[in-house]
Coordinates of N, CA and C in Angstrom, one line a residue:
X1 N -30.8 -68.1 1.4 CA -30.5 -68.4 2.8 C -29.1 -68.9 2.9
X2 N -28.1 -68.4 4.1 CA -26.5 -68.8 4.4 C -27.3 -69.4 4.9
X3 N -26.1 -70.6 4.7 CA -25.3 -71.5 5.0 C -24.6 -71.0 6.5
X4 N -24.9 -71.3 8.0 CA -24.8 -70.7 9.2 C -23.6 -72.3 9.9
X5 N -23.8 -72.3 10.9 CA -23.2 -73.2 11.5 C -23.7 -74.8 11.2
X6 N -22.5 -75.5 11.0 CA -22.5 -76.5 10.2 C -22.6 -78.2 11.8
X7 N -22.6 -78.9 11.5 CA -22.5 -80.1 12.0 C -22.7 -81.2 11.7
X8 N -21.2 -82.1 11.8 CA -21.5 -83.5 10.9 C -21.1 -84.0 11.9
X9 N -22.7 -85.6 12.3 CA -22.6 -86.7 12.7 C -22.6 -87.6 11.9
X10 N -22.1 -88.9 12.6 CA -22.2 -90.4 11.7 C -23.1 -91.3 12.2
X11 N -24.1 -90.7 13.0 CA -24.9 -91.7 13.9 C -26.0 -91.0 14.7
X12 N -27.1 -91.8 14.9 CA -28.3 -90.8 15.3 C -27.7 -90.8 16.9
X13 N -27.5 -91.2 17.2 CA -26.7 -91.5 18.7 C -25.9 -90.0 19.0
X14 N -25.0 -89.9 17.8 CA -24.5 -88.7 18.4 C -25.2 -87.4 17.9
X15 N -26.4 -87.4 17.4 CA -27.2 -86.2 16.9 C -28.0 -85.6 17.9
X16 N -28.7 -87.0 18.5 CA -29.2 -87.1 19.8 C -29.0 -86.4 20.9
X17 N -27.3 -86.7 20.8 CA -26.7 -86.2 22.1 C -26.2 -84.6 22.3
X18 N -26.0 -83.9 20.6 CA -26.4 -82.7 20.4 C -27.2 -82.1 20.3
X19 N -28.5 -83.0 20.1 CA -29.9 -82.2 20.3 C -30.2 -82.2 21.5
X20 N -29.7 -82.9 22.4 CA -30.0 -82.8 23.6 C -29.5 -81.8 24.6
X21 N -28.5 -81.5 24.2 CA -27.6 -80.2 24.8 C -27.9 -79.1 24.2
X22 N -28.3 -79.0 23.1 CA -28.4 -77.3 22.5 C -30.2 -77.1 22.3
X23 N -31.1 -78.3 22.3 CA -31.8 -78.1 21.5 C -33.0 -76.2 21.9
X24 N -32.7 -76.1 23.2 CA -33.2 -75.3 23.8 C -32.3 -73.7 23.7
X25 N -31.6 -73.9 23.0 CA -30.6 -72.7 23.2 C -29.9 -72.2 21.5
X26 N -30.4 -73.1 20.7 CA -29.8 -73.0 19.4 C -30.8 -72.4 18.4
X27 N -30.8 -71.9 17.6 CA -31.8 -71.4 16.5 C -31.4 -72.6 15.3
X28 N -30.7 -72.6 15.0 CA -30.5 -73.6 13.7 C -29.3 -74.6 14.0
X29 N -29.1 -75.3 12.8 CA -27.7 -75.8 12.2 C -27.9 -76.8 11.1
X30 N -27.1 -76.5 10.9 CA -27.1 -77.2 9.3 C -25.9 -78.5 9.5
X31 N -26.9 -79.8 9.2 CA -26.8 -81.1 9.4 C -26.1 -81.3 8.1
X32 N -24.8 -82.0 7.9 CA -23.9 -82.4 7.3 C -24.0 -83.5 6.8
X33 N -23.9 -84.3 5.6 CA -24.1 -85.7 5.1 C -23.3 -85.8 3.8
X34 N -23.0 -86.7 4.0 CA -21.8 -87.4 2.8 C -23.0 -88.2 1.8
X35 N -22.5 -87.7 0.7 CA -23.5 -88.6 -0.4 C -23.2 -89.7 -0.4
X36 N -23.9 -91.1 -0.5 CA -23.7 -92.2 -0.2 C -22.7 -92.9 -1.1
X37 N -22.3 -92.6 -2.2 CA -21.2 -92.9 -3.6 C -19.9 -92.8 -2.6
X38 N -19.6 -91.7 -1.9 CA -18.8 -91.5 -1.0 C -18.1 -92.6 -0.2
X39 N -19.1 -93.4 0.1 CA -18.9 -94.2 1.3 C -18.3 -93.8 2.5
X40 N -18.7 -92.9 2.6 CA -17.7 -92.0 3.7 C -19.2 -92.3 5.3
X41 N -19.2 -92.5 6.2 CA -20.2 -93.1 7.5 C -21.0 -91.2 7.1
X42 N -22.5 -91.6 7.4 CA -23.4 -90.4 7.9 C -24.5 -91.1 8.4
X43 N -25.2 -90.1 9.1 CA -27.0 -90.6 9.6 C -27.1 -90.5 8.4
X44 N -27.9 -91.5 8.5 CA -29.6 -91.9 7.5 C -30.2 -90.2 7.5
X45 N -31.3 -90.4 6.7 CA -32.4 -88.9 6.4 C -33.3 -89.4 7.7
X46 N -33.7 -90.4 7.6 CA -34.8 -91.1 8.9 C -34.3 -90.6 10.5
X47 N -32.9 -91.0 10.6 CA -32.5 -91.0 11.4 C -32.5 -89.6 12.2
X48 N -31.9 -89.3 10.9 CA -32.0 -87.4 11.7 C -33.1 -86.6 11.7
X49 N -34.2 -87.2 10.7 CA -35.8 -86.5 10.8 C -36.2 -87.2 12.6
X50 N -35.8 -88.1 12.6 CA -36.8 -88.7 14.2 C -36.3 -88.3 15.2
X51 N -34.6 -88.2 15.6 CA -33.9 -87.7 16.6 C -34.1 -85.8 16.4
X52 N -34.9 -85.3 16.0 CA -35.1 -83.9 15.7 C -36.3 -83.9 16.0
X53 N -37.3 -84.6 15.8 CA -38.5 -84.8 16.2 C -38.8 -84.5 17.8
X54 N -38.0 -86.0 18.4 CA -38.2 -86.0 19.7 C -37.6 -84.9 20.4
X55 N -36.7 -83.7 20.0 CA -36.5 -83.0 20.7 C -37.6 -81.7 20.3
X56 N -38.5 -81.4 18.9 CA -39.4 -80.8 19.2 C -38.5 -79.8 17.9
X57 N -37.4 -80.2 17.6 CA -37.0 -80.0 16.0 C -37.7 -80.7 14.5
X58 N -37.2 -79.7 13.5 CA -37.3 -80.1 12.3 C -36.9 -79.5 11.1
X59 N -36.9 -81.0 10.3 CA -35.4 -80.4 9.1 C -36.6 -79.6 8.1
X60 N -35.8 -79.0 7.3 CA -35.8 -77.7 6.1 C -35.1 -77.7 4.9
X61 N -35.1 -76.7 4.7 CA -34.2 -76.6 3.1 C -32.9 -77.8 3.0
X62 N -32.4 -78.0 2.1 CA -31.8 -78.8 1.3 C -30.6 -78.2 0.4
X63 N -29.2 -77.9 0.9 CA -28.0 -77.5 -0.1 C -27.1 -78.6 -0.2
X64 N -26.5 -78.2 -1.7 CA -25.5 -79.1 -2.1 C -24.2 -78.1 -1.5
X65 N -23.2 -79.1 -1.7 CA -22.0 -78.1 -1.0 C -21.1 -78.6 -2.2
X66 N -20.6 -79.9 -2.7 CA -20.5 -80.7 -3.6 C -20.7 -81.4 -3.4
X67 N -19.8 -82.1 -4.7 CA -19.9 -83.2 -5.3 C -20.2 -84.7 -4.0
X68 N -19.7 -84.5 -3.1 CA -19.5 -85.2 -2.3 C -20.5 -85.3 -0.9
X69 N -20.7 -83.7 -0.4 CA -21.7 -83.3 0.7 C -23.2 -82.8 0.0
X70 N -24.0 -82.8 1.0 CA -25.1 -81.9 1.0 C -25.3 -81.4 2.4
X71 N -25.8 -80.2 2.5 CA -26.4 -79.8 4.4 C -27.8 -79.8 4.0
X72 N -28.1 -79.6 5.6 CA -29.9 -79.8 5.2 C -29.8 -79.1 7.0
X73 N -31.3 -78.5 7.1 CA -30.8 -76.8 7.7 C -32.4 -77.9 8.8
X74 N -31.9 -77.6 10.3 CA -33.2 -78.4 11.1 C -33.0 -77.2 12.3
X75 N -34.0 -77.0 12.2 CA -34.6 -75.7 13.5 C -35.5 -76.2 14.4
X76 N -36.0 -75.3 15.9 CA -36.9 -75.6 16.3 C -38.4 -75.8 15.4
X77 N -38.9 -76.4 16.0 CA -40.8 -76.5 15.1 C -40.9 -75.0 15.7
X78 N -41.9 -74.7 14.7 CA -42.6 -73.2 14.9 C -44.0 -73.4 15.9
X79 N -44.6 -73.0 16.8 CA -45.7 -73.1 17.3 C -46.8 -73.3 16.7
X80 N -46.6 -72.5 15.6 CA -48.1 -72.7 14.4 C -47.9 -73.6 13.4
X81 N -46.8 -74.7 13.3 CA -46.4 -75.4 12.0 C -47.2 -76.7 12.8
X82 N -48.2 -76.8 11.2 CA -49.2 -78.1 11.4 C -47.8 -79.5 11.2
X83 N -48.4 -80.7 11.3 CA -47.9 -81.9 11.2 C -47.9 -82.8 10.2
X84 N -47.2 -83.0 9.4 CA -47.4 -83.9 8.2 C -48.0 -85.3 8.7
X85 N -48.5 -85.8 7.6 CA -49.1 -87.3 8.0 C -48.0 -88.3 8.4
X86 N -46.7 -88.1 7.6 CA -45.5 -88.7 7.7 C -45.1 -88.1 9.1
X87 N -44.8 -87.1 9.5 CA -44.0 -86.8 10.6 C -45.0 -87.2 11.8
X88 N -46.2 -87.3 11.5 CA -47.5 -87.9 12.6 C -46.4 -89.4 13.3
X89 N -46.9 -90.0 12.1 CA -46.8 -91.0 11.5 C -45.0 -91.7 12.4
X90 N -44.1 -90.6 11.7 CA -43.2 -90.8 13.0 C -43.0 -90.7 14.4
X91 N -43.6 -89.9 14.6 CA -44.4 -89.5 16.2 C -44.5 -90.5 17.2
X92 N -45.6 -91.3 16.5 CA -46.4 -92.4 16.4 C -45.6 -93.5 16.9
X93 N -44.3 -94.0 16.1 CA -43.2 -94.6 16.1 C -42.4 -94.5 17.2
X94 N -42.4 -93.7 17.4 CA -41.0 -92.7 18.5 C -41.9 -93.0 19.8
X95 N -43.3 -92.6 20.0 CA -43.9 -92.8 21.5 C -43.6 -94.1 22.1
X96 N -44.2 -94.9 20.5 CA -43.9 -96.7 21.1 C -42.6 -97.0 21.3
X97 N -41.6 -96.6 20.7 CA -40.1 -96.1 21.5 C -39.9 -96.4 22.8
X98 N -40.2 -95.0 23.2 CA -40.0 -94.6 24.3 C -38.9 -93.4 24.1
X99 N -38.8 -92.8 23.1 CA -37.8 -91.9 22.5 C -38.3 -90.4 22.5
X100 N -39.6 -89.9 22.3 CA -39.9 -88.6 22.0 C -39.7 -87.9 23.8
X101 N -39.3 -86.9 24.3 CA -38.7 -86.0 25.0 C -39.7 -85.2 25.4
X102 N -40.2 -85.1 26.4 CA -41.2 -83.7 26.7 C -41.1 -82.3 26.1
X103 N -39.8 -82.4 25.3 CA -39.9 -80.7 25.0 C -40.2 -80.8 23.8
X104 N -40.1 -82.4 23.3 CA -40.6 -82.6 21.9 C -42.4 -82.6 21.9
X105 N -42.8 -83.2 22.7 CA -43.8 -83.1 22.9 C -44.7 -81.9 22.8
X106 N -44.2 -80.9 23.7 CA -45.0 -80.0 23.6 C -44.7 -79.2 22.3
X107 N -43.3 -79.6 21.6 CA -43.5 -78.5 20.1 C -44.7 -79.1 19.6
X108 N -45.2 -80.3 19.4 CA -46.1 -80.8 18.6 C -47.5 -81.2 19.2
X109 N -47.8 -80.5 20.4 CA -48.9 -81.0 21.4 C -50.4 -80.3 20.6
X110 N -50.3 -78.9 19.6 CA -51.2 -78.7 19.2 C -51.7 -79.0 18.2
X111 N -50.9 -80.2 17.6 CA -51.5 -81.0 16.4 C -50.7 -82.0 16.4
X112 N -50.9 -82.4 17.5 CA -50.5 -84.5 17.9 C -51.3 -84.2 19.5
X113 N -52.0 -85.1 19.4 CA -52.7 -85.4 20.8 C -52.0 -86.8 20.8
X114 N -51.4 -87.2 21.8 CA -51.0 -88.5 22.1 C -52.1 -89.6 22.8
X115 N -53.0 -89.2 23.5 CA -54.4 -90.1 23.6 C -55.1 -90.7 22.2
X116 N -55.1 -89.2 21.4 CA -56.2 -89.3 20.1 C -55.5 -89.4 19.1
X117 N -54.1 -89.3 19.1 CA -53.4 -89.6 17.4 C -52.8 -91.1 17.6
X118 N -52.6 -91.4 19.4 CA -51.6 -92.8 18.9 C -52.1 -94.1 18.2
X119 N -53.7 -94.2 18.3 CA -54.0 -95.3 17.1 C -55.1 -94.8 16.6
X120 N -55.2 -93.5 15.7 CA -55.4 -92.7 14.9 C -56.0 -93.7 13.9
X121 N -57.1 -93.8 13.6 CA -57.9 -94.9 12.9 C -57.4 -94.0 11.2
X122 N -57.7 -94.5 10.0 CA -57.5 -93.7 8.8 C -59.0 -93.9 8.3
X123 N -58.9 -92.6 8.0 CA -61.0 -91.9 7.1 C -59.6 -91.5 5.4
X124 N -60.8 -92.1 5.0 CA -60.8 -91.9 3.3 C -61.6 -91.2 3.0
X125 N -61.5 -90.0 1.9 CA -62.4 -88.7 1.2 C -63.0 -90.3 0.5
X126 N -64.5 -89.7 0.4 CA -65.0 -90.6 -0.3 C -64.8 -90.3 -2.0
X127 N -64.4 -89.4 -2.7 CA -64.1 -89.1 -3.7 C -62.5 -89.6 -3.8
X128 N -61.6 -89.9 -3.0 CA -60.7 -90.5 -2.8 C -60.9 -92.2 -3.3
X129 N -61.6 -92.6 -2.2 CA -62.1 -94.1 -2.1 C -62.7 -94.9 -3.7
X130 N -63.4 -93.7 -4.0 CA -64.1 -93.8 -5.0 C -62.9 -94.3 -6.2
X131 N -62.2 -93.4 -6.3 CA -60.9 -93.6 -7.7 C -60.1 -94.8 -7.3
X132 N -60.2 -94.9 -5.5 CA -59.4 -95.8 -5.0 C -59.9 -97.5 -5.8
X133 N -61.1 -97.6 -5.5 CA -62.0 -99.1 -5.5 C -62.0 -99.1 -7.2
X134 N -62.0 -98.1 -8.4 CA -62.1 -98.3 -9.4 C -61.2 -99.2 -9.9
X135 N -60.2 -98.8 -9.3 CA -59.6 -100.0 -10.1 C -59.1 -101.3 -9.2
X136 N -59.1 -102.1 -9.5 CA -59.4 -103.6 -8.9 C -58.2 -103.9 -8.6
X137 N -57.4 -103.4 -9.0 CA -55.9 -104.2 -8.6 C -55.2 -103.2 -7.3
X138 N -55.5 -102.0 -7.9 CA -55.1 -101.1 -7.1 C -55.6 -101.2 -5.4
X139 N -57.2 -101.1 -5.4 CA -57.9 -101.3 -4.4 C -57.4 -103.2 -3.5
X140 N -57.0 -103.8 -4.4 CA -56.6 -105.3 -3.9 C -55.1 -105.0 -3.1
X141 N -54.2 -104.5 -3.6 CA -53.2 -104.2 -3.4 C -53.0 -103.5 -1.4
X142 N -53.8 -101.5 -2.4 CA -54.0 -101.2 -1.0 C -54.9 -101.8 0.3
X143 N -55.1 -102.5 0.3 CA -56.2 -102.9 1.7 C -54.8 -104.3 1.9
X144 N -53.9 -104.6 1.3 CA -53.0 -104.9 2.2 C -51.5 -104.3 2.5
X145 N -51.3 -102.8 2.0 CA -50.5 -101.8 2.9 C -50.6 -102.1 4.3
X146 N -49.9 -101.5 5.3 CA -49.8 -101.1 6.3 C -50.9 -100.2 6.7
X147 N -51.3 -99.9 7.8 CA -52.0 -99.1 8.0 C -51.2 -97.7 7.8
X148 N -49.9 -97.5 8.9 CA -49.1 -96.4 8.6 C -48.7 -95.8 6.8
X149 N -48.3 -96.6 6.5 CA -47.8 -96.5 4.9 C -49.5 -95.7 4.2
X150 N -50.6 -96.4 4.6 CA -51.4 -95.8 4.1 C -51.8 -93.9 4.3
X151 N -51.9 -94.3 6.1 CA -52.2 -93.1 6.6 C -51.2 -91.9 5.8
X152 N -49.9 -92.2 5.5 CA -48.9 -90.9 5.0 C -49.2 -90.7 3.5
X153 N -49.5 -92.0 2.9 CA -49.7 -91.2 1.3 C -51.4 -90.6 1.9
X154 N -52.6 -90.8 2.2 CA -53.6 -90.4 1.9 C -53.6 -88.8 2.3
X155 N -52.7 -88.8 3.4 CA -52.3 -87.8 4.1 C -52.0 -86.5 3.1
X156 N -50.6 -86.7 2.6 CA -50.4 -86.4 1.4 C -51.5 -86.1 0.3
X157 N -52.0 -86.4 -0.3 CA -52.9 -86.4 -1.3 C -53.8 -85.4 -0.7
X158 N -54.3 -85.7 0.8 CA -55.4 -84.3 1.3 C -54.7 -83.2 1.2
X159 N -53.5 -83.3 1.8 CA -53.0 -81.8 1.5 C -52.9 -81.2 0.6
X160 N -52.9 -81.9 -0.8 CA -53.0 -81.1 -1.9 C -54.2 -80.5 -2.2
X161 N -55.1 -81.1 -1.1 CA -56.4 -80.6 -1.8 C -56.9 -79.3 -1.9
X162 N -57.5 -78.4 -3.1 CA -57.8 -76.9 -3.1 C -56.8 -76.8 -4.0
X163 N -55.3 -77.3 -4.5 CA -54.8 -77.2 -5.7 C -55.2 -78.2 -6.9
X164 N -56.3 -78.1 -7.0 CA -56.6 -79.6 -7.9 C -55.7 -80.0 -8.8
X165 N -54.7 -79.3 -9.6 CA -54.1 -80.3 -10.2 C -53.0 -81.3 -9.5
X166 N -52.6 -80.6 -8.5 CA -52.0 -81.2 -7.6 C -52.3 -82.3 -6.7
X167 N -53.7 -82.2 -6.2 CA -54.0 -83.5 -5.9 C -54.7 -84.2 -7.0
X168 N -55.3 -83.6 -8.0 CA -55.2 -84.8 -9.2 C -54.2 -85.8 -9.1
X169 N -52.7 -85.3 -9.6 CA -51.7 -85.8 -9.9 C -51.2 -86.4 -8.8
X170 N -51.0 -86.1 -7.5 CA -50.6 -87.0 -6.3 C -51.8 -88.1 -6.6
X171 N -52.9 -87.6 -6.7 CA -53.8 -89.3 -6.4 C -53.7 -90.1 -7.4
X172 N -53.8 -90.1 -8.6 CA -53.5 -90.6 -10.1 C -52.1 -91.5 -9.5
X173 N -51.1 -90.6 -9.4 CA -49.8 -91.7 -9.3 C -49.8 -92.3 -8.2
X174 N -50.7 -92.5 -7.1 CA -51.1 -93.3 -5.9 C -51.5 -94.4 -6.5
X175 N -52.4 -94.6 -6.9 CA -53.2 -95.2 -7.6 C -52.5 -96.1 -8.7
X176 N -51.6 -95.3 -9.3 CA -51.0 -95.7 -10.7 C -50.5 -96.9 -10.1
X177 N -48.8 -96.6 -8.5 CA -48.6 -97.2 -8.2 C -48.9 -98.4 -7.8
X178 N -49.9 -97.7 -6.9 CA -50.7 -98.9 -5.6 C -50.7 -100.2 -7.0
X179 N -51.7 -99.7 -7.7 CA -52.2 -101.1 -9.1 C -51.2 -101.6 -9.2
X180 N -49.8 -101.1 -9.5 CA -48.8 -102.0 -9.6 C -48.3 -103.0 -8.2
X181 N -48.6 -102.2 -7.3 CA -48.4 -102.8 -6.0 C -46.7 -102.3 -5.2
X182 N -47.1 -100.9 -5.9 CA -45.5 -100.2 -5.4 C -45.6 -99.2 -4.3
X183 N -44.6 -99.2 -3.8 CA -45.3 -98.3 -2.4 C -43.6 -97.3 -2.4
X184 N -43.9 -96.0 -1.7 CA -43.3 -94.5 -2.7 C -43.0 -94.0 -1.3
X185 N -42.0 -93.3 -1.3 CA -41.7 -92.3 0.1 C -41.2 -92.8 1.1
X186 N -41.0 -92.1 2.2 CA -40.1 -92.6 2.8 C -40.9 -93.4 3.9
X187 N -41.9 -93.5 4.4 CA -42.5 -94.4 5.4 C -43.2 -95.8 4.0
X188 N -42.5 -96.8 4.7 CA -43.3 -98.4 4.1 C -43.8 -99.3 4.5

């Protein structure tokens, strides 16, 4: 995949104000960021995943340019693209805001109900729960997570499911963590 039209902000402020002018008229662009060694000003990853959100965008692939840059490529949502527990999860964040956009809305209206996802209760596979409670520290630990923090790993872990080693190994190092009392990814 090229590398298409490029654009570097230093602030969600001004990403905002480009997603707000193009977001209806643009196919792509590839978001610009200075590696942090750099010290050179960029958005946060958060920043530009949420201001992308509320317009009903979302980020993609990942290039290095050098030593110094990376781009990261954010398009409209596709109609049929489900919702990660994380990107719910920011959603979620952004309504209590007051930040998500009607046109963001409807990219995500067929798998975000805003009546029925905004305090989205969390269900545990009981074969989940089960590895969860075995271990004692682990289980002590998680039941004082966040509720959000929870919802995105469990989230995670379902989706693996039907590749069993895959969600073996996501739940295993959940678990591994949790017992230590470490919490992983980008929502905490």
């Amino acid at each position: 995949m090229n590398i298409t039209e490029t654009l570097y902000v230093k602030s969600g402020v001004e990403w905002r104000k480009w997603l707000e002018k193009n977001h209806k008229n643009k196919k792509e662009i590839w978001l610009l960021f200075y590696k942090k060694h750099t010290g050179k000003p960029r958005i946060s990853d958060e920043d530009a995943l949420e201001e992308a959100l509320c317009y009903g965008w979302i980020d993609g692939i990942q290039k290095r340019i050098d030593d110094e840059k990376f781009t990261r490529r954010f398009t409209p949502r596709k109609p049929a693209s489900k919702l990660s527990e994380m990107n719910k999860e920011y959603i979620r964040k952004l309504v209590k805001e007051g930040k998500m956009t009607a046109f963001g809305f409807n990219a995500v209206s067929k798998f975000f109900d805003k009546s029925k996802d905004q305090d989205d209760k969390l269900t545990i596979a009981p074969d989940i729960l089960k590895l969860l409670k075995a271990d004692e520290h682990a289980w002590e630990n998680f039941q004082n997570f966040s509720e959000s923090y929870k919802r995105v790993r469990i989230g995670y872990i379902e989706n693996r499911r039907g590749r069993d080693e895959m969600f073996q190994k996501s739940l295993l190092h959940f678990i591994k963590m949790t017992a230590k009392n470490k919490k992983f990814g980008r929502i905490q």
